[in-house]
mmCIF file of C-alpha atoms in Angstrom:
data_model
loop_
_atom_site.group_PDB
_atom_site.id
_atom_site.type_symbol
_atom_site.label_atom_id
_atom_site.label_comp_id
_atom_site.label_asym_id
_atom_site.label_seq_id
_atom_site.Cartn_x
_atom_site.Cartn_y
_atom_site.Cartn_z
ATOM 1 C CA UNK A 1 -1.087 -13.584 13.737
ATOM 2 C CA UNK A 2 -4.573 -14.694 12.726
ATOM 3 C CA UNK A 3 -5.264 -12.465 9.754
ATOM 4 C CA UNK A 4 -3.268 -11.248 6.826
ATOM 5 C CA UNK A 5 -3.425 -9.713 3.407
ATOM 6 C CA UNK A 6 -1.445 -10.664 0.326
ATOM 7 C CA UNK A 7 -0.387 -8.408 -2.509
ATOM 8 C CA UNK A 8 0.355 -10.143 -5.801
ATOM 9 C CA UNK A 9 2.759 -8.289 -8.074
ATOM 10 C CA UNK A 10 3.453 -9.145 -11.711
ATOM 11 C CA UNK A 11 7.156 -9.908 -12.007
ATOM 12 C CA UNK A 12 7.145 -9.745 -15.820
ATOM 13 C CA UNK A 13 6.597 -5.972 -15.725
ATOM 14 C CA UNK A 14 9.787 -5.398 -13.726
ATOM 15 C CA UNK A 15 8.211 -2.428 -11.998
ATOM 16 C CA UNK A 16 10.617 0.088 -10.454
ATOM 17 C CA UNK A 17 10.547 0.302 -6.647
ATOM 18 C CA UNK A 18 8.443 3.410 -6.308
ATOM 19 C CA UNK A 19 5.930 2.279 -8.889
ATOM 20 C CA UNK A 20 5.594 -1.098 -7.234
ATOM 21 C CA UNK A 21 5.079 0.522 -3.836
ATOM 22 C CA UNK A 22 2.348 2.801 -5.211
ATOM 23 C CA UNK A 23 0.545 0.014 -7.053
ATOM 24 C CA UNK A 24 0.778 -2.337 -4.071
ATOM 25 C CA UNK A 25 -0.646 0.419 -1.899
ATOM 26 C CA UNK A 26 -3.642 0.803 -4.215
ATOM 27 C CA UNK A 27 -4.254 -2.923 -4.009
ATOM 28 C CA UNK A 28 -3.924 -2.969 -0.232
ATOM 29 C CA UNK A 29 -6.369 -0.121 0.318
ATOM 30 C CA UNK A 30 -8.985 -1.270 -2.167
ATOM 31 C CA UNK A 31 -8.973 -4.907 -1.110
ATOM 32 C CA UNK A 32 -9.122 -3.894 2.565
ATOM 33 C CA UNK A 33 -12.110 -1.646 1.900
ATOM 34 C CA UNK A 34 -13.855 -4.500 0.106
ATOM 35 C CA UNK A 35 -13.294 -6.980 2.946
ATOM 36 C CA UNK A 36 -16.004 -7.631 5.500
ATOM 37 C CA UNK A 37 -15.839 -4.979 8.174
ATOM 38 C CA UNK A 38 -15.160 -7.486 10.983
ATOM 39 C CA UNK A 39 -12.219 -8.983 9.125
ATOM 40 C CA UNK A 40 -10.791 -5.592 8.370
ATOM 41 C CA UNK A 41 -11.079 -4.402 11.947
ATOM 42 C CA UNK A 42 -9.506 -7.591 13.315
ATOM 43 C CA UNK A 43 -6.672 -7.407 10.802
ATOM 44 C CA UNK A 44 -6.036 -3.742 11.487
ATOM 45 C CA UNK A 45 -6.043 -4.355 15.234
ATOM 46 C CA UNK A 46 -3.403 -7.028 14.836
ATOM 47 C CA UNK A 47 -1.064 -4.738 12.913
ATOM 48 C CA UNK A 48 -2.162 -5.404 9.327
ATOM 49 C CA UNK A 49 0.000 -8.420 8.537
ATOM 50 C CA UNK A 50 0.877 -8.383 4.888
ATOM 51 C CA UNK A 51 3.046 -10.195 2.383
ATOM 52 C CA UNK A 52 4.020 -9.119 -1.099
ATOM 53 C CA UNK A 53 4.448 -12.040 -3.471
ATOM 54 C CA UNK A 54 5.138 -12.366 -7.161
ATOM 55 C CA UNK A 55 3.158 -13.883 -9.992
ATOM 56 C CA UNK A 56 4.626 -14.543 -13.424
ATOM 57 C CA UNK A 57 2.173 -12.527 -15.488
ATOM 58 C CA UNK A 58 -1.392 -11.254 -15.851
ATOM 59 C CA UNK A 59 -2.817 -14.691 -16.521
ATOM 60 C CA UNK A 60 -1.348 -16.120 -13.324
ATOM 61 C CA UNK A 61 -2.496 -13.087 -11.377
ATOM 62 C CA UNK A 62 -6.099 -13.642 -12.429
ATOM 63 C CA UNK A 63 -5.844 -17.344 -11.643
ATOM 64 C CA UNK A 64 -5.028 -16.625 -7.993
ATOM 65 C CA UNK A 65 -7.577 -13.826 -7.778
ATOM 66 C CA UNK A 66 -10.250 -16.245 -8.987
ATOM 67 C CA UNK A 67 -9.201 -18.857 -6.436
ATOM 68 C CA UNK A 68 -9.489 -16.234 -3.705
ATOM 69 C CA UNK A 69 -12.933 -15.163 -4.914
ATOM 70 C CA UNK A 70 -14.053 -18.768 -5.012
ATOM 71 C CA UNK A 71 -13.533 -19.109 -1.266
ATOM 72 C CA UNK A 72 -14.978 -15.710 -0.429
ATOM 73 C CA UNK A 73 -11.828 -13.638 0.069
ATOM 74 C CA UNK A 74 -11.973 -9.959 -0.912
ATOM 75 C CA UNK A 75 -9.894 -9.047 -3.945
ATOM 76 C CA UNK A 76 -8.884 -5.958 -5.909
ATOM 77 C CA UNK A 77 -7.170 -6.027 -9.284
ATOM 78 C CA UNK A 78 -5.249 -2.830 -9.959
ATOM 79 C CA UNK A 79 -4.684 -1.334 -13.372
ATOM 80 C CA UNK A 80 -2.258 1.514 -13.780
ATOM 81 C CA UNK A 81 -3.370 4.820 -15.217
ATOM 82 C CA UNK A 82 -0.050 4.490 -17.000
ATOM 83 C CA UNK A 83 1.545 7.738 -17.853
ATOM 84 C CA UNK A 84 5.099 6.735 -17.285
ATOM 85 C CA UNK A 85 6.272 3.192 -16.699
ATOM 86 C CA UNK A 86 3.647 0.939 -18.276
ATOM 87 C CA UNK A 87 0.934 1.220 -20.927
ATOM 88 C CA UNK A 88 -2.369 2.731 -19.730
ATOM 89 C CA UNK A 89 -4.696 0.045 -18.433
ATOM 90 C CA UNK A 90 -1.964 -2.445 -17.613
ATOM 91 C CA UNK A 91 -2.875 -4.792 -14.763
ATOM 92 C CA UNK A 92 -0.011 -4.426 -12.300
ATOM 93 C CA UNK A 93 -0.997 -6.166 -9.105
ATOM 94 C CA UNK A 94 -3.828 -7.470 -6.955
ATOM 95 C CA UNK A 95 -4.790 -7.376 -3.316
ATOM 96 C CA UNK A 96 -6.177 -10.492 -1.657
ATOM 97 C CA UNK A 97 -7.770 -10.156 1.740
ATOM 98 C CA UNK A 98 -7.429 -9.436 4.590
ATOM 99 C CA UNK A 99 -8.802 -12.770 5.680
ATOM 100 C CA UNK A 100 -7.670 -15.571 7.965
ATOM 101 C CA UNK A 101 -4.076 -16.700 7.509
ATOM 102 C CA UNK A 102 -5.359 -20.189 6.779
ATOM 103 C CA UNK A 103 -7.560 -19.027 3.891
ATOM 104 C CA UNK A 104 -4.976 -16.657 2.427
ATOM 105 C CA UNK A 105 -2.275 -19.325 2.544
ATOM 106 C CA UNK A 106 -4.611 -21.817 0.921
ATOM 107 C CA UNK A 107 -4.596 -19.565 -2.128
ATOM 108 C CA UNK A 108 -1.121 -18.065 -2.266
ATOM 109 C CA UNK A 109 0.907 -20.384 -0.033
ATOM 110 C CA UNK A 110 3.186 -21.495 -2.835
ATOM 111 C CA UNK A 111 4.037 -18.072 -4.202
ATOM 112 C CA UNK A 112 7.465 -16.569 -3.589
ATOM 113 C CA UNK A 113 8.082 -13.258 -1.855
ATOM 114 C CA UNK A 114 9.065 -10.338 -4.074
ATOM 115 C CA UNK B 1 -7.299 14.889 -9.972
ATOM 116 C CA UNK B 2 -8.469 16.739 -6.873
ATOM 117 C CA UNK B 3 -7.310 14.426 -4.113
ATOM 118 C CA UNK B 4 -4.214 12.427 -3.466
ATOM 119 C CA UNK B 5 -2.203 10.586 -0.887
ATOM 120 C CA UNK B 6 1.553 10.650 -0.372
ATOM 121 C CA UNK B 7 3.729 7.896 1.003
ATOM 122 C CA UNK B 8 7.053 8.987 2.475
ATOM 123 C CA UNK B 9 9.753 6.339 2.448
ATOM 124 C CA UNK B 10 13.083 6.563 4.283
ATOM 125 C CA UNK B 11 15.828 6.330 1.694
ATOM 126 C CA UNK B 12 18.574 5.739 4.281
ATOM 127 C CA UNK B 13 17.203 2.271 5.041
ATOM 128 C CA UNK B 14 17.605 1.141 1.446
ATOM 129 C CA UNK B 15 14.580 -1.126 1.765
ATOM 130 C CA UNK B 16 14.341 -3.951 -0.749
ATOM 131 C CA UNK B 17 11.450 -3.718 -3.233
ATOM 132 C CA UNK B 18 9.090 -6.150 -1.548
ATOM 133 C CA UNK B 19 9.680 -4.709 1.883
ATOM 134 C CA UNK B 20 9.115 -1.193 0.621
ATOM 135 C CA UNK B 21 5.881 -2.227 -1.087
ATOM 136 C CA UNK B 22 4.582 -3.875 2.092
ATOM 137 C CA UNK B 23 5.504 -0.957 4.326
ATOM 138 C CA UNK B 24 4.062 1.584 1.885
ATOM 139 C CA UNK B 25 0.870 -0.454 1.803
ATOM 140 C CA UNK B 26 0.584 -0.328 5.587
ATOM 141 C CA UNK B 27 0.993 3.425 5.468
ATOM 142 C CA UNK B 28 -1.566 3.821 2.688
ATOM 143 C CA UNK B 29 -4.237 1.765 4.434
ATOM 144 C CA UNK B 30 -3.769 3.251 7.886
ATOM 145 C CA UNK B 31 -3.614 6.868 6.755
ATOM 146 C CA UNK B 32 -6.664 6.349 4.509
ATOM 147 C CA UNK B 33 -8.627 4.873 7.406
ATOM 148 C CA UNK B 34 -7.685 7.841 9.556
ATOM 149 C CA UNK B 35 -8.779 10.407 6.963
ATOM 150 C CA UNK B 36 -12.185 12.020 7.153
ATOM 151 C CA UNK B 37 -14.753 9.761 5.541
ATOM 152 C CA UNK B 38 -15.716 12.307 2.887
ATOM 153 C CA UNK B 39 -12.118 12.790 1.792
ATOM 154 C CA UNK B 40 -11.527 9.070 1.662
ATOM 155 C CA UNK B 41 -14.640 8.422 -0.407
ATOM 156 C CA UNK B 42 -13.835 11.246 -2.846
ATOM 157 C CA UNK B 43 -10.245 10.059 -3.219
ATOM 158 C CA UNK B 44 -11.291 6.454 -3.722
ATOM 159 C CA UNK B 45 -13.874 7.477 -6.303
ATOM 160 C CA UNK B 46 -11.221 9.315 -8.257
ATOM 161 C CA UNK B 47 -8.936 6.308 -8.429
ATOM 162 C CA UNK B 48 -6.829 6.811 -5.289
ATOM 163 C CA UNK B 49 -4.116 9.069 -6.689
ATOM 164 C CA UNK B 50 -0.907 8.392 -4.880
ATOM 165 C CA UNK B 51 2.767 9.298 -4.989
ATOM 166 C CA UNK B 52 5.659 7.617 -3.250
ATOM 167 C CA UNK B 53 8.409 10.033 -2.305
ATOM 168 C CA UNK B 54 11.627 9.763 -0.371
ATOM 169 C CA UNK B 55 12.832 11.379 2.809
ATOM 170 C CA UNK B 56 16.451 11.249 3.959
ATOM 171 C CA UNK B 57 15.888 9.707 7.380
ATOM 172 C CA UNK B 58 13.582 9.329 10.378
ATOM 173 C CA UNK B 59 14.057 12.930 11.471
ATOM 174 C CA UNK B 60 13.004 14.292 8.101
ATOM 175 C CA UNK B 61 10.072 11.896 7.966
ATOM 176 C CA UNK B 62 8.720 13.224 11.263
ATOM 177 C CA UNK B 63 9.237 16.815 10.127
ATOM 178 C CA UNK B 64 6.900 16.320 7.166
ATOM 179 C CA UNK B 65 4.419 14.310 9.207
ATOM 180 C CA UNK B 66 4.236 17.156 11.696
ATOM 181 C CA UNK B 67 3.689 19.697 8.930
ATOM 182 C CA UNK B 68 0.846 17.577 7.600
ATOM 183 C CA UNK B 69 -0.712 17.278 11.055
ATOM 184 C CA UNK B 70 -0.440 21.021 11.542
ATOM 185 C CA UNK B 71 -2.752 21.654 8.602
ATOM 186 C CA UNK B 72 -5.162 18.850 9.482
ATOM 187 C CA UNK B 73 -4.061 16.118 7.070
ATOM 188 C CA UNK B 74 -4.365 12.501 8.258
ATOM 189 C CA UNK B 75 -1.057 10.746 8.864
ATOM 190 C CA UNK B 76 0.220 7.308 9.792
ATOM 191 C CA UNK B 77 3.801 6.552 10.800
ATOM 192 C CA UNK B 78 4.690 2.914 10.205
ATOM 193 C CA UNK B 79 7.170 0.929 12.264
ATOM 194 C CA UNK B 80 8.282 -2.454 11.084
ATOM 195 C CA UNK B 81 7.802 -5.526 13.226
ATOM 196 C CA UNK B 82 11.292 -6.231 11.966
ATOM 197 C CA UNK B 83 12.121 -9.852 11.749
ATOM 198 C CA UNK B 84 14.189 -9.717 8.640
ATOM 199 C CA UNK B 85 15.398 -6.551 6.971
ATOM 200 C CA UNK B 86 15.471 -3.904 9.698
ATOM 201 C CA UNK B 87 15.614 -3.796 13.498
ATOM 202 C CA UNK B 88 12.263 -4.269 15.283
ATOM 203 C CA UNK B 89 10.528 -0.958 15.824
ATOM 204 C CA UNK B 90 12.284 0.829 12.983
ATOM 205 C CA UNK B 91 10.224 3.648 11.461
ATOM 206 C CA UNK B 92 10.130 2.840 7.755
ATOM 207 C CA UNK B 93 7.593 5.134 6.137
ATOM 208 C CA UNK B 94 4.574 7.348 6.612
ATOM 209 C CA UNK B 95 1.268 7.910 4.902
ATOM 210 C CA UNK B 96 -0.031 11.452 4.450
ATOM 211 C CA UNK B 97 -3.606 11.920 3.364
ATOM 212 C CA UNK B 98 -5.669 11.476 1.287
ATOM 213 C CA UNK B 99 -6.479 15.149 1.177
ATOM 214 C CA UNK B 100 -6.719 17.819 -1.504
ATOM 215 C CA UNK B 101 -3.832 17.940 -3.964
ATOM 216 C CA UNK B 102 -3.218 21.522 -2.927
ATOM 217 C CA UNK B 103 -2.782 20.645 0.752
ATOM 218 C CA UNK B 104 -0.692 17.539 0.114
ATOM 219 C CA UNK B 105 1.614 19.442 -2.240
ATOM 220 C CA UNK B 106 1.965 22.237 0.275
ATOM 221 C CA UNK B 107 3.635 19.697 2.573
ATOM 222 C CA UNK B 108 5.539 17.370 0.284
ATOM 223 C CA UNK B 109 5.782 19.331 -2.962
ATOM 224 C CA UNK B 110 9.553 19.520 -2.864
ATOM 225 C CA UNK B 111 10.221 15.844 -2.188
ATOM 226 C CA UNK B 112 11.561 13.613 -4.944
ATOM 227 C CA UNK B 113 9.830 10.466 -6.194
ATOM 228 C CA UNK B 114 11.338 7.167 -5.097
#
């Protein structure tokens, strides 16, 4: 696998399964659409490698998003419309990439899987 | 909201949170990329409305996917590469749409949220 995408999920929100899946999906789609076309096509062709990892809170989420931006990786921070589980406007997760495995791991290599 | 996407997740597999989020994300991206450009753009502009619902098993998943196909909704059935949680090649979930809320609900309106 040469390309992958990472989804960062806030663990402090303790999102229920379905909510997490929906929010992660938002992040995946938006970050993929923001990636350079060539990267996206290559990643899609390979089977869209993806990992879902946890960050402690909003502050940590933004820290990793900034690190990704700094090296030119596409990002998408997702806020929930919030009618049910969390307050409206709550940042729930972020998509990072797709980009090369090397670049993605440089940013999120130390984070633990959800 | 005029457009939405649905993610169907097999409840019989009892996927762990992180796995479900990753598989749902695959489904969301692939089905969105397969949708007509106009639908995708309209849906994205609206904030990518999305629901994650459960189906009993693989057979039921394919039944709803076929119903979606029959009325011209984009679909994507996702199989897991399967190194950890499930057997390789296991169908885990499916993306349906984005399309109009009316069409999506016509197919999956009776399914329960995850």
